[in-house]
mmCIF file of C-alpha atoms and ligand atoms in Angstrom:
data_model
loop_
_atom_site.group_PDB
_atom_site.id
_atom_site.type_symbol
_atom_site.label_atom_id
_atom_site.label_comp_id
_atom_site.label_asym_id
_atom_site.label_seq_id
_atom_site.Cartn_x
_atom_site.Cartn_y
_atom_site.Cartn_z
ATOM 1 C CA UNK E 1 0.000 0.000 0.000
ATOM 2 C CA UNK E 2 1.183 3.536 -0.704
ATOM 3 C CA UNK E 3 1.280 6.102 2.088
ATOM 4 C CA UNK E 4 -1.777 7.774 0.572
ATOM 5 C CA UNK E 5 -3.656 4.467 0.754
ATOM 6 C CA UNK E 6 -2.592 3.902 4.378
ATOM 7 C CA UNK E 7 -4.106 7.270 5.295
ATOM 8 C CA UNK E 8 -7.217 6.830 3.187
ATOM 9 C CA UNK E 9 -7.882 3.312 4.503
ATOM 10 C CA UNK E 10 -7.520 4.423 8.126
ATOM 11 C CA UNK E 11 -10.009 7.233 7.484
ATOM 12 C CA UNK E 12 -12.411 4.785 5.838
ATOM 13 C CA UNK E 13 -12.138 2.315 8.716
ATOM 14 C CA UNK E 14 -12.720 5.014 11.325
ATOM 15 C CA UNK E 15 -9.433 4.358 13.126
ATOM 16 C CA UNK E 16 -8.099 7.470 14.921
ATOM 17 C CA UNK E 17 -4.728 8.528 13.512
ATOM 18 C CA UNK E 18 -2.303 10.730 15.424
ATOM 19 C CA UNK E 19 -0.291 13.360 13.538
ATOM 20 C CA UNK E 20 2.580 15.287 15.104
ATOM 21 C CA UNK E 21 3.690 18.657 13.793
ATOM 22 C CA UNK E 22 7.110 19.022 12.219
ATOM 23 C CA UNK E 23 8.961 22.056 10.888
ATOM 24 C CA UNK E 24 11.889 20.139 9.417
ATOM 25 C CA UNK E 25 12.861 16.556 8.572
ATOM 26 C CA UNK E 26 14.634 15.963 11.909
ATOM 27 C CA UNK E 27 11.454 16.787 13.835
ATOM 28 C CA UNK E 28 9.539 14.474 11.476
ATOM 29 C CA UNK E 29 12.014 11.625 12.004
ATOM 30 C CA UNK E 30 11.705 12.003 15.782
ATOM 31 C CA UNK E 31 7.905 12.036 15.531
ATOM 32 C CA UNK E 32 7.920 8.865 13.440
ATOM 33 C CA UNK E 33 10.297 7.178 15.898
ATOM 34 C CA UNK E 34 8.010 8.183 18.774
ATOM 35 C CA UNK E 35 5.156 6.286 17.114
ATOM 36 C CA UNK E 36 2.950 8.943 15.546
ATOM 37 C CA UNK E 37 0.929 7.696 12.567
ATOM 38 C CA UNK E 38 1.509 10.750 10.413
ATOM 39 C CA UNK E 39 3.386 14.035 10.159
ATOM 40 C CA UNK E 40 1.596 17.379 10.202
ATOM 41 C CA UNK E 41 3.465 19.744 7.887
ATOM 42 C CA UNK E 42 2.446 22.701 10.003
ATOM 43 C CA UNK E 43 2.440 26.205 8.529
ATOM 44 C CA UNK E 44 2.624 27.643 12.026
ATOM 45 C CA UNK E 45 5.748 25.611 12.822
ATOM 46 C CA UNK E 46 7.374 26.378 9.484
ATOM 47 C CA UNK E 47 6.747 30.118 9.905
ATOM 48 C CA UNK E 48 7.941 29.984 13.496
ATOM 49 C CA UNK E 49 11.112 28.195 12.456
ATOM 50 C CA UNK E 50 11.829 31.158 10.146
ATOM 51 C CA UNK E 51 10.898 33.481 13.043
ATOM 52 C CA UNK E 52 8.125 35.149 11.008
ATOM 53 C CA UNK E 53 4.367 35.274 11.643
ATOM 54 C CA UNK E 54 2.084 32.513 10.378
ATOM 55 C CA UNK E 55 0.363 34.981 8.063
ATOM 56 C CA UNK E 56 1.040 33.970 4.426
ATOM 57 C CA UNK E 57 4.545 35.450 4.662
ATOM 58 C CA UNK E 58 6.575 32.456 3.483
ATOM 59 C CA UNK E 59 6.541 31.578 -0.191
ATOM 60 C CA UNK E 60 4.947 28.571 -1.831
ATOM 61 C CA UNK E 61 8.387 27.195 -2.711
ATOM 62 C CA UNK E 62 9.515 27.284 0.932
ATOM 63 C CA UNK E 63 6.412 25.301 1.924
ATOM 64 C CA UNK E 64 6.724 22.788 -0.919
ATOM 65 C CA UNK E 65 10.454 22.252 -0.427
ATOM 66 C CA UNK E 66 10.001 21.566 3.274
ATOM 67 C CA UNK E 67 7.244 19.050 2.579
ATOM 68 C CA UNK E 68 9.508 17.361 0.019
ATOM 69 C CA UNK E 69 12.387 17.201 2.500
ATOM 70 C CA UNK E 70 10.130 15.809 5.236
ATOM 71 C CA UNK E 71 8.417 13.244 3.003
ATOM 72 C CA UNK E 72 11.836 12.015 1.849
ATOM 73 C CA UNK E 73 12.965 11.175 5.390
ATOM 74 C CA UNK E 74 9.910 9.441 6.873
ATOM 75 C CA UNK E 75 7.734 6.570 5.725
ATOM 76 C CA UNK E 76 4.497 7.622 7.427
ATOM 77 C CA UNK E 77 2.001 9.834 5.540
ATOM 78 C CA UNK E 78 2.677 13.586 5.489
ATOM 79 C CA UNK E 79 -0.314 15.901 5.839
ATOM 80 C CA UNK E 80 0.569 19.286 4.322
ATOM 81 C CA UNK E 81 -0.900 22.461 5.733
ATOM 82 C CA UNK E 82 -1.397 24.515 2.570
ATOM 83 C CA UNK E 83 -3.008 27.414 4.483
ATOM 84 C CA UNK E 84 -5.422 29.204 2.119
ATOM 85 C CA UNK E 85 -4.091 27.461 -0.993
ATOM 86 C CA UNK E 86 -1.900 30.449 -1.913
ATOM 87 C CA UNK E 87 -4.675 32.386 -3.651
ATOM 88 C CA UNK E 88 -7.944 31.625 -5.390
ATOM 89 C CA UNK E 89 -9.237 28.428 -7.028
ATOM 90 C CA UNK E 90 -6.970 28.971 -10.041
ATOM 91 C CA UNK E 91 -3.918 29.185 -7.775
ATOM 92 C CA UNK E 92 -5.064 26.026 -5.982
ATOM 93 C CA UNK E 93 -5.159 24.144 -9.292
ATOM 94 C CA UNK E 94 -1.483 24.983 -9.841
ATOM 95 C CA UNK E 95 -0.361 24.562 -6.245
ATOM 96 C CA UNK E 96 -1.873 21.176 -5.493
ATOM 97 C CA UNK E 97 0.196 19.138 -7.997
ATOM 98 C CA UNK E 98 3.323 20.710 -6.527
ATOM 99 C CA UNK E 99 2.488 19.439 -3.046
ATOM 100 C CA UNK E 100 1.502 16.088 -4.523
ATOM 101 C CA UNK E 101 4.821 15.823 -6.381
ATOM 102 C CA UNK E 102 6.574 16.633 -3.095
ATOM 103 C CA UNK E 103 5.184 13.347 -1.745
ATOM 104 C CA UNK E 104 2.475 14.464 0.669
ATOM 105 C CA UNK E 105 -0.516 12.189 1.242
ATOM 106 C CA UNK E 106 -3.005 14.869 2.256
ATOM 107 C CA UNK E 107 -3.481 18.614 2.026
ATOM 108 C CA UNK E 108 -5.443 20.747 4.455
ATOM 109 C CA UNK E 109 -6.827 24.015 3.078
ATOM 110 C CA UNK E 110 -8.607 26.604 5.218
ATOM 111 C CA UNK E 111 -11.562 28.832 4.291
ATOM 112 C CA UNK E 112 -9.877 32.111 5.207
ATOM 113 C CA UNK E 113 -8.937 35.014 2.962
ATOM 114 C CA UNK E 114 -5.428 35.163 1.517
ATOM 115 C CA UNK E 115 -3.333 36.578 3.140
ATOM 116 C CA UNK E 116 -4.364 34.801 6.322
ATOM 117 C CA UNK E 117 -3.747 35.390 9.987
ATOM 118 C CA UNK E 118 -2.938 32.539 12.328
ATOM 119 C CA UNK E 119 -5.912 30.984 14.119
ATOM 120 C CA UNK E 120 -4.801 30.951 17.751
ATOM 121 C CA UNK E 121 -3.570 34.561 17.880
ATOM 122 C CA UNK E 122 -5.603 36.732 20.214
ATOM 123 C CA UNK E 123 -7.659 39.296 18.273
ATOM 124 C CA UNK E 124 -6.358 37.875 14.987
ATOM 125 C CA UNK E 125 -7.914 38.925 11.660
ATOM 126 C CA UNK E 126 -10.189 35.988 10.904
ATOM 127 C CA UNK E 127 -11.854 36.848 7.603
ATOM 128 C CA UNK E 128 -13.623 33.980 5.861
ATOM 129 C CA UNK E 129 -14.362 33.466 2.179
ATOM 130 C CA UNK E 130 -17.937 33.132 0.930
ATOM 131 C CA UNK E 131 -18.991 29.484 1.120
ATOM 132 C CA UNK E 132 -19.326 29.062 -2.647
ATOM 133 C CA UNK E 133 -15.913 30.639 -3.242
ATOM 134 C CA UNK E 134 -14.266 28.093 -0.956
ATOM 135 C CA UNK E 135 -16.322 25.292 -2.490
ATOM 136 C CA UNK E 136 -14.693 26.280 -5.792
ATOM 137 C CA UNK E 137 -11.259 26.031 -4.196
ATOM 138 C CA UNK E 138 -11.995 22.571 -2.778
ATOM 139 C CA UNK E 139 -13.373 21.401 -6.121
ATOM 140 C CA UNK E 140 -10.228 22.763 -7.820
ATOM 141 C CA UNK E 141 -8.016 20.831 -5.386
ATOM 142 C CA UNK E 142 -9.949 17.609 -5.937
ATOM 143 C CA UNK E 143 -9.801 18.034 -9.728
ATOM 144 C CA UNK E 144 -6.067 18.830 -9.669
ATOM 145 C CA UNK E 145 -4.883 15.757 -7.775
ATOM 146 C CA UNK E 146 -3.366 13.079 -9.981
ATOM 147 C CA UNK E 147 -3.626 10.230 -7.480
ATOM 148 C CA UNK E 148 -7.271 9.820 -6.361
ATOM 149 C CA UNK E 149 -5.996 8.502 -3.004
ATOM 150 C CA UNK E 150 -4.495 11.889 -2.095
ATOM 151 C CA UNK E 151 -6.728 13.169 0.723
ATOM 152 C CA UNK E 152 -8.164 16.690 0.468
ATOM 153 C CA UNK E 153 -9.185 18.120 3.836
ATOM 154 C CA UNK E 154 -11.361 21.244 4.070
ATOM 155 C CA UNK E 155 -10.686 23.315 7.153
ATOM 156 C CA UNK E 156 -13.579 25.240 8.684
ATOM 157 C CA UNK E 157 -12.592 28.408 10.547
ATOM 158 C CA UNK E 158 -16.128 29.532 11.432
ATOM 159 C CA UNK E 159 -15.697 28.776 15.160
ATOM 160 C CA UNK E 160 -12.308 30.518 15.179
ATOM 161 C CA UNK E 161 -13.986 33.552 13.549
ATOM 162 C CA UNK E 162 -16.785 33.516 16.159
ATOM 163 C CA UNK E 163 -19.549 32.785 13.626
ATOM 164 C CA UNK E 164 -21.176 30.031 15.690
ATOM 165 C CA UNK E 165 -22.173 26.407 15.327
ATOM 166 C CA UNK E 166 -24.824 26.758 12.619
ATOM 167 C CA UNK E 167 -22.421 28.524 10.281
ATOM 168 C CA UNK E 168 -19.683 25.971 11.039
ATOM 169 C CA UNK E 169 -22.028 23.062 10.230
ATOM 170 C CA UNK E 170 -23.277 24.796 7.060
ATOM 171 C CA UNK E 171 -19.721 25.305 5.846
ATOM 172 C CA UNK E 172 -18.582 21.789 6.692
ATOM 173 C CA UNK E 173 -21.518 20.245 4.810
ATOM 174 C CA UNK E 174 -20.959 22.524 1.814
ATOM 175 C CA UNK E 175 -17.282 21.601 1.611
ATOM 176 C CA UNK E 176 -18.037 17.861 1.702
ATOM 177 C CA UNK E 177 -20.557 18.447 -1.106
ATOM 178 C CA UNK E 178 -17.748 20.143 -3.046
ATOM 179 C CA UNK E 179 -15.635 16.988 -2.741
ATOM 180 C CA UNK E 180 -13.637 17.275 0.501
ATOM 181 C CA UNK E 181 -12.608 13.876 1.907
ATOM 182 C CA UNK E 182 -12.499 15.124 5.516
ATOM 183 C CA UNK E 183 -13.239 18.279 7.506
ATOM 184 C CA UNK E 184 -10.874 19.925 9.958
ATOM 185 C CA UNK E 185 -12.897 21.852 12.507
ATOM 186 C CA UNK E 186 -10.792 24.236 14.571
ATOM 187 C CA UNK E 187 -11.576 25.960 17.867
ATOM 188 C CA UNK E 188 -9.605 28.227 20.158
ATOM 189 C CA UNK E 189 -11.881 27.801 23.170
ATOM 190 C CA UNK E 190 -10.012 26.738 26.298
ATOM 191 C CA UNK E 191 -12.426 23.862 26.936
ATOM 192 C CA UNK E 192 -13.556 21.123 24.505
ATOM 193 C CA UNK E 193 -17.267 22.086 24.797
ATOM 194 C CA UNK E 194 -17.463 23.986 21.510
ATOM 195 C CA UNK E 195 -15.770 21.187 19.568
ATOM 196 C CA UNK E 196 -17.835 18.491 21.277
ATOM 197 C CA UNK E 197 -21.034 20.360 20.321
ATOM 198 C CA UNK E 198 -19.864 20.461 16.732
ATOM 199 C CA UNK E 199 -18.907 16.778 16.656
ATOM 200 C CA UNK E 200 -22.204 15.695 18.204
ATOM 201 C CA UNK E 201 -24.212 17.652 15.609
ATOM 202 C CA UNK E 202 -22.063 16.503 12.681
ATOM 203 C CA UNK E 203 -23.890 14.270 10.190
ATOM 204 C CA UNK E 204 -20.876 12.002 9.729
ATOM 205 C CA UNK E 205 -20.774 12.502 5.959
ATOM 206 C CA UNK E 206 -16.963 12.749 6.204
ATOM 207 C CA UNK E 207 -14.451 12.091 8.977
ATOM 208 C CA UNK E 208 -13.447 15.048 11.150
ATOM 209 C CA UNK E 209 -9.973 16.268 12.038
ATOM 210 C CA UNK E 210 -9.290 17.968 15.386
ATOM 211 C CA UNK E 211 -6.385 20.137 16.573
ATOM 212 C CA UNK E 212 -6.767 20.244 20.374
ATOM 213 C CA UNK E 213 -4.013 22.786 21.065
ATOM 214 C CA UNK E 214 -6.343 25.158 22.928
ATOM 215 C CA UNK E 215 -8.209 22.378 24.789
ATOM 216 C CA UNK E 216 -5.451 19.869 25.624
ATOM 217 C CA UNK E 217 -7.570 18.104 28.235
ATOM 218 C CA UNK E 218 -9.345 16.206 25.410
ATOM 219 C CA UNK E 219 -7.365 12.972 25.171
ATOM 220 C CA UNK E 220 -7.077 10.502 22.310
ATOM 221 C CA UNK E 221 -9.339 7.967 24.040
ATOM 222 C CA UNK E 222 -12.076 10.639 24.407
ATOM 223 C CA UNK E 223 -11.701 11.603 20.752
ATOM 224 C CA UNK E 224 -11.801 7.993 19.533
ATOM 225 C CA UNK E 225 -14.958 7.398 21.577
ATOM 226 C CA UNK E 226 -16.738 10.123 19.577
ATOM 227 C CA UNK E 227 -16.523 7.792 16.522
ATOM 228 C CA UNK E 228 -16.524 10.700 14.066
ATOM 229 C CA UNK E 229 -12.903 11.847 14.175
ATOM 230 C CA UNK E 230 -10.304 10.388 11.816
ATOM 231 C CA UNK E 231 -7.191 12.367 12.739
ATOM 232 C CA UNK E 232 -5.989 14.251 15.787
ATOM 233 C CA UNK E 233 -3.263 16.780 14.968
ATOM 234 C CA UNK E 234 -0.819 18.013 17.582
ATOM 235 C CA UNK E 235 -0.289 21.349 15.899
ATOM 236 C CA UNK E 236 2.764 23.033 17.379
ATOM 237 C CA UNK E 237 4.403 20.759 19.932
ATOM 238 C CA UNK E 238 7.635 20.203 17.998
ATOM 239 C CA UNK E 239 8.501 23.889 17.722
ATOM 240 C CA UNK E 240 7.419 24.589 21.312
ATOM 241 C CA UNK E 241 9.555 21.699 22.559
ATOM 242 C CA UNK E 242 12.507 22.957 20.509
ATOM 243 C CA UNK E 243 12.127 26.559 21.691
ATOM 244 C CA UNK E 244 11.807 25.499 25.323
ATOM 245 C CA UNK E 245 14.824 23.183 25.171
ATOM 246 C CA UNK E 246 17.055 25.694 23.354
ATOM 247 C CA UNK E 247 16.102 28.527 25.687
ATOM 248 C CA UNK E 248 16.978 26.449 28.727
ATOM 249 C CA UNK E 249 20.302 25.193 27.373
ATOM 250 C CA UNK E 250 21.394 28.580 25.977
ATOM 251 C CA UNK E 251 20.613 30.306 29.289
ATOM 252 C CA UNK E 252 22.559 27.704 31.235
ATOM 253 C CA UNK E 253 25.629 28.090 28.992
ATOM 254 C CA UNK E 254 25.537 31.881 29.426
ATOM 255 C CA UNK E 255 25.070 31.550 33.181
ATOM 256 C CA UNK E 256 27.898 29.000 33.519
ATOM 257 C CA UNK E 257 30.245 30.657 31.044
ATOM 258 C CA UNK E 258 30.761 27.306 29.298
ATOM 259 C CA UNK E 259 29.172 24.089 28.097
ATOM 260 C CA UNK E 260 30.308 21.616 30.782
ATOM 261 C CA UNK E 261 27.060 21.944 32.740
ATOM 262 C CA UNK E 262 24.772 21.063 29.839
ATOM 263 C CA UNK E 263 26.808 18.372 28.134
ATOM 264 C CA UNK E 264 25.437 15.382 30.024
ATOM 265 C CA UNK E 265 21.810 16.471 29.648
ATOM 266 C CA UNK E 266 22.037 16.813 25.848
ATOM 267 C CA UNK E 267 21.728 13.978 23.318
ATOM 268 C CA UNK E 268 25.215 12.719 22.449
ATOM 269 C CA UNK E 269 26.776 13.764 19.154
ATOM 270 C CA UNK E 270 26.627 10.122 18.063
ATOM 271 C CA UNK E 271 22.893 10.141 18.622
ATOM 272 C CA UNK E 272 22.575 13.059 16.174
ATOM 273 C CA UNK E 273 24.889 11.371 13.673
ATOM 274 C CA UNK E 274 22.689 8.250 13.790
ATOM 275 C CA UNK E 275 19.575 10.387 13.214
ATOM 276 C CA UNK E 276 21.285 11.866 10.160
ATOM 277 C CA UNK E 277 21.150 8.405 8.591
ATOM 278 C CA UNK E 278 24.702 7.350 9.261
ATOM 279 C CA UNK E 279 23.934 3.634 8.879
ATOM 280 C CA UNK E 280 22.814 4.190 5.302
ATOM 281 C CA UNK E 281 25.929 6.164 4.486
ATOM 282 C CA UNK E 282 28.201 3.459 5.914
ATOM 283 C CA UNK E 283 26.496 0.934 3.685
ATOM 284 C CA UNK E 284 27.126 3.152 0.646
ATOM 285 C CA UNK E 285 30.761 3.547 1.661
ATOM 286 C CA UNK E 286 31.141 -0.227 1.876
ATOM 287 C CA UNK E 287 29.519 -0.855 -1.453
ATOM 288 C CA UNK E 288 30.807 1.926 -3.632
ATOM 289 C CA UNK E 289 33.866 3.723 -2.244
ATOM 290 C CA UNK E 290 36.994 2.357 -3.883
HETATM 291 C C1 SPV R 1 -0.678 24.855 12.050
HETATM 292 O O1 SPV R 1 -0.081 24.102 12.839
HETATM 293 O O2 SPV R 1 -0.097 25.508 11.180
HETATM 294 C C2 SPV R 1 -2.131 24.980 12.121
HETATM 295 C C3 SPV R 1 -2.805 24.692 13.375
HETATM 296 O O3 SPV R 1 -2.706 25.382 11.145
HETATM 297 S S1 SPV R 1 -3.048 26.205 14.201
HETATM 298 O O4 SPV R 1 -1.735 26.847 14.344
HETATM 299 O O5 SPV R 1 -3.638 25.887 15.494
HETATM 300 O O6 SPV R 1 -3.938 27.028 13.411
HETATM 301 MG MG1 MG R 2 -1.504 26.340 9.778
#
C-alpha cells in the first residue's frame, strides 16, 4: 500500500490517527520514531522556524520544499498544511500538484482570505471566504490531484472567527458536497465544549480532524470514543519543545560561562549522527567507495 492508501484506509475504517507537527525533517524523524501515525506539515511551525508570523509570509516554494524534504525522510504519511491554498481556485489548481509531487498524502486548506492570519492569535484577523468561493477552491483541489488517493481536507474556521455552530455546520456540509474527503474543525476555546457540540451535531458525511491545542484536556481515548474523528493533529508541539529546550540550554551556557554543565543532559553527538542516517551512508561507503 502507498502512504496515501494507508491514510485513506484508516479514514475509511474510522481508526483514529495521530499526527505530530514538524517544521523540518529531523522533527519528522523524531515524531515517526516516537510512534505517531503521520506528520503534520504545520504552517505555524514552518513560519515559526523562520521566526516570522504565520500569516502567508513564506513563499509557496519554501512550503513545498520543506514538505519534500520531510516526506523524503519518513515513511508515514505527510499531511501538508497549505493554508489558504496560496490564492484563489486557479492558484489552488497549480499549487496542489506541486504538493503532490513533493510526496504528501493529504493537504489541508482553510476557508480564510489570503493573506491569512494565524488561528490561535488573540484578536487575529479571521476573515472567511464566501462558502461558494471556498467550495470552488476545494473542487479545484480535488480536480487537480493526480492520485485519487491523495486526501483533500477542508478546514472550517467559522468557530475561530466567532460565527457560531450553525455557520460551522453549514460550511462543513458545503465543503463535503464540493468533494472534501475530511473536515478539519478548529476551535480556540479553552475547553472542549465547543468542539464536542460540533462533533455531536455533525452528520458524519466525512471524517473530522481535530487540533486540540487550545483544549489539551481532550485525550485521544475521548476523541476515539466520539466515533466521528479520523485524525488528531498536535499542531505546534515540535517547535514549542525545541524553543523550550534551546532557551533552557542557551541560558545555562551563558550563566555558567561554558558548556560543561549542559553536556550530560544533551543527546550525544553520536545520537545526532545516527539520526542523520549514518547507517545508510556506511552501507554506501562499503559498497561503492573504492
Ligand atoms: C498549524 O499548525 O499551522 C495549524 C494549526 O494550522 S493552528 O496553528 O492551530 O492554526
Ligand atoms: Mg496552519
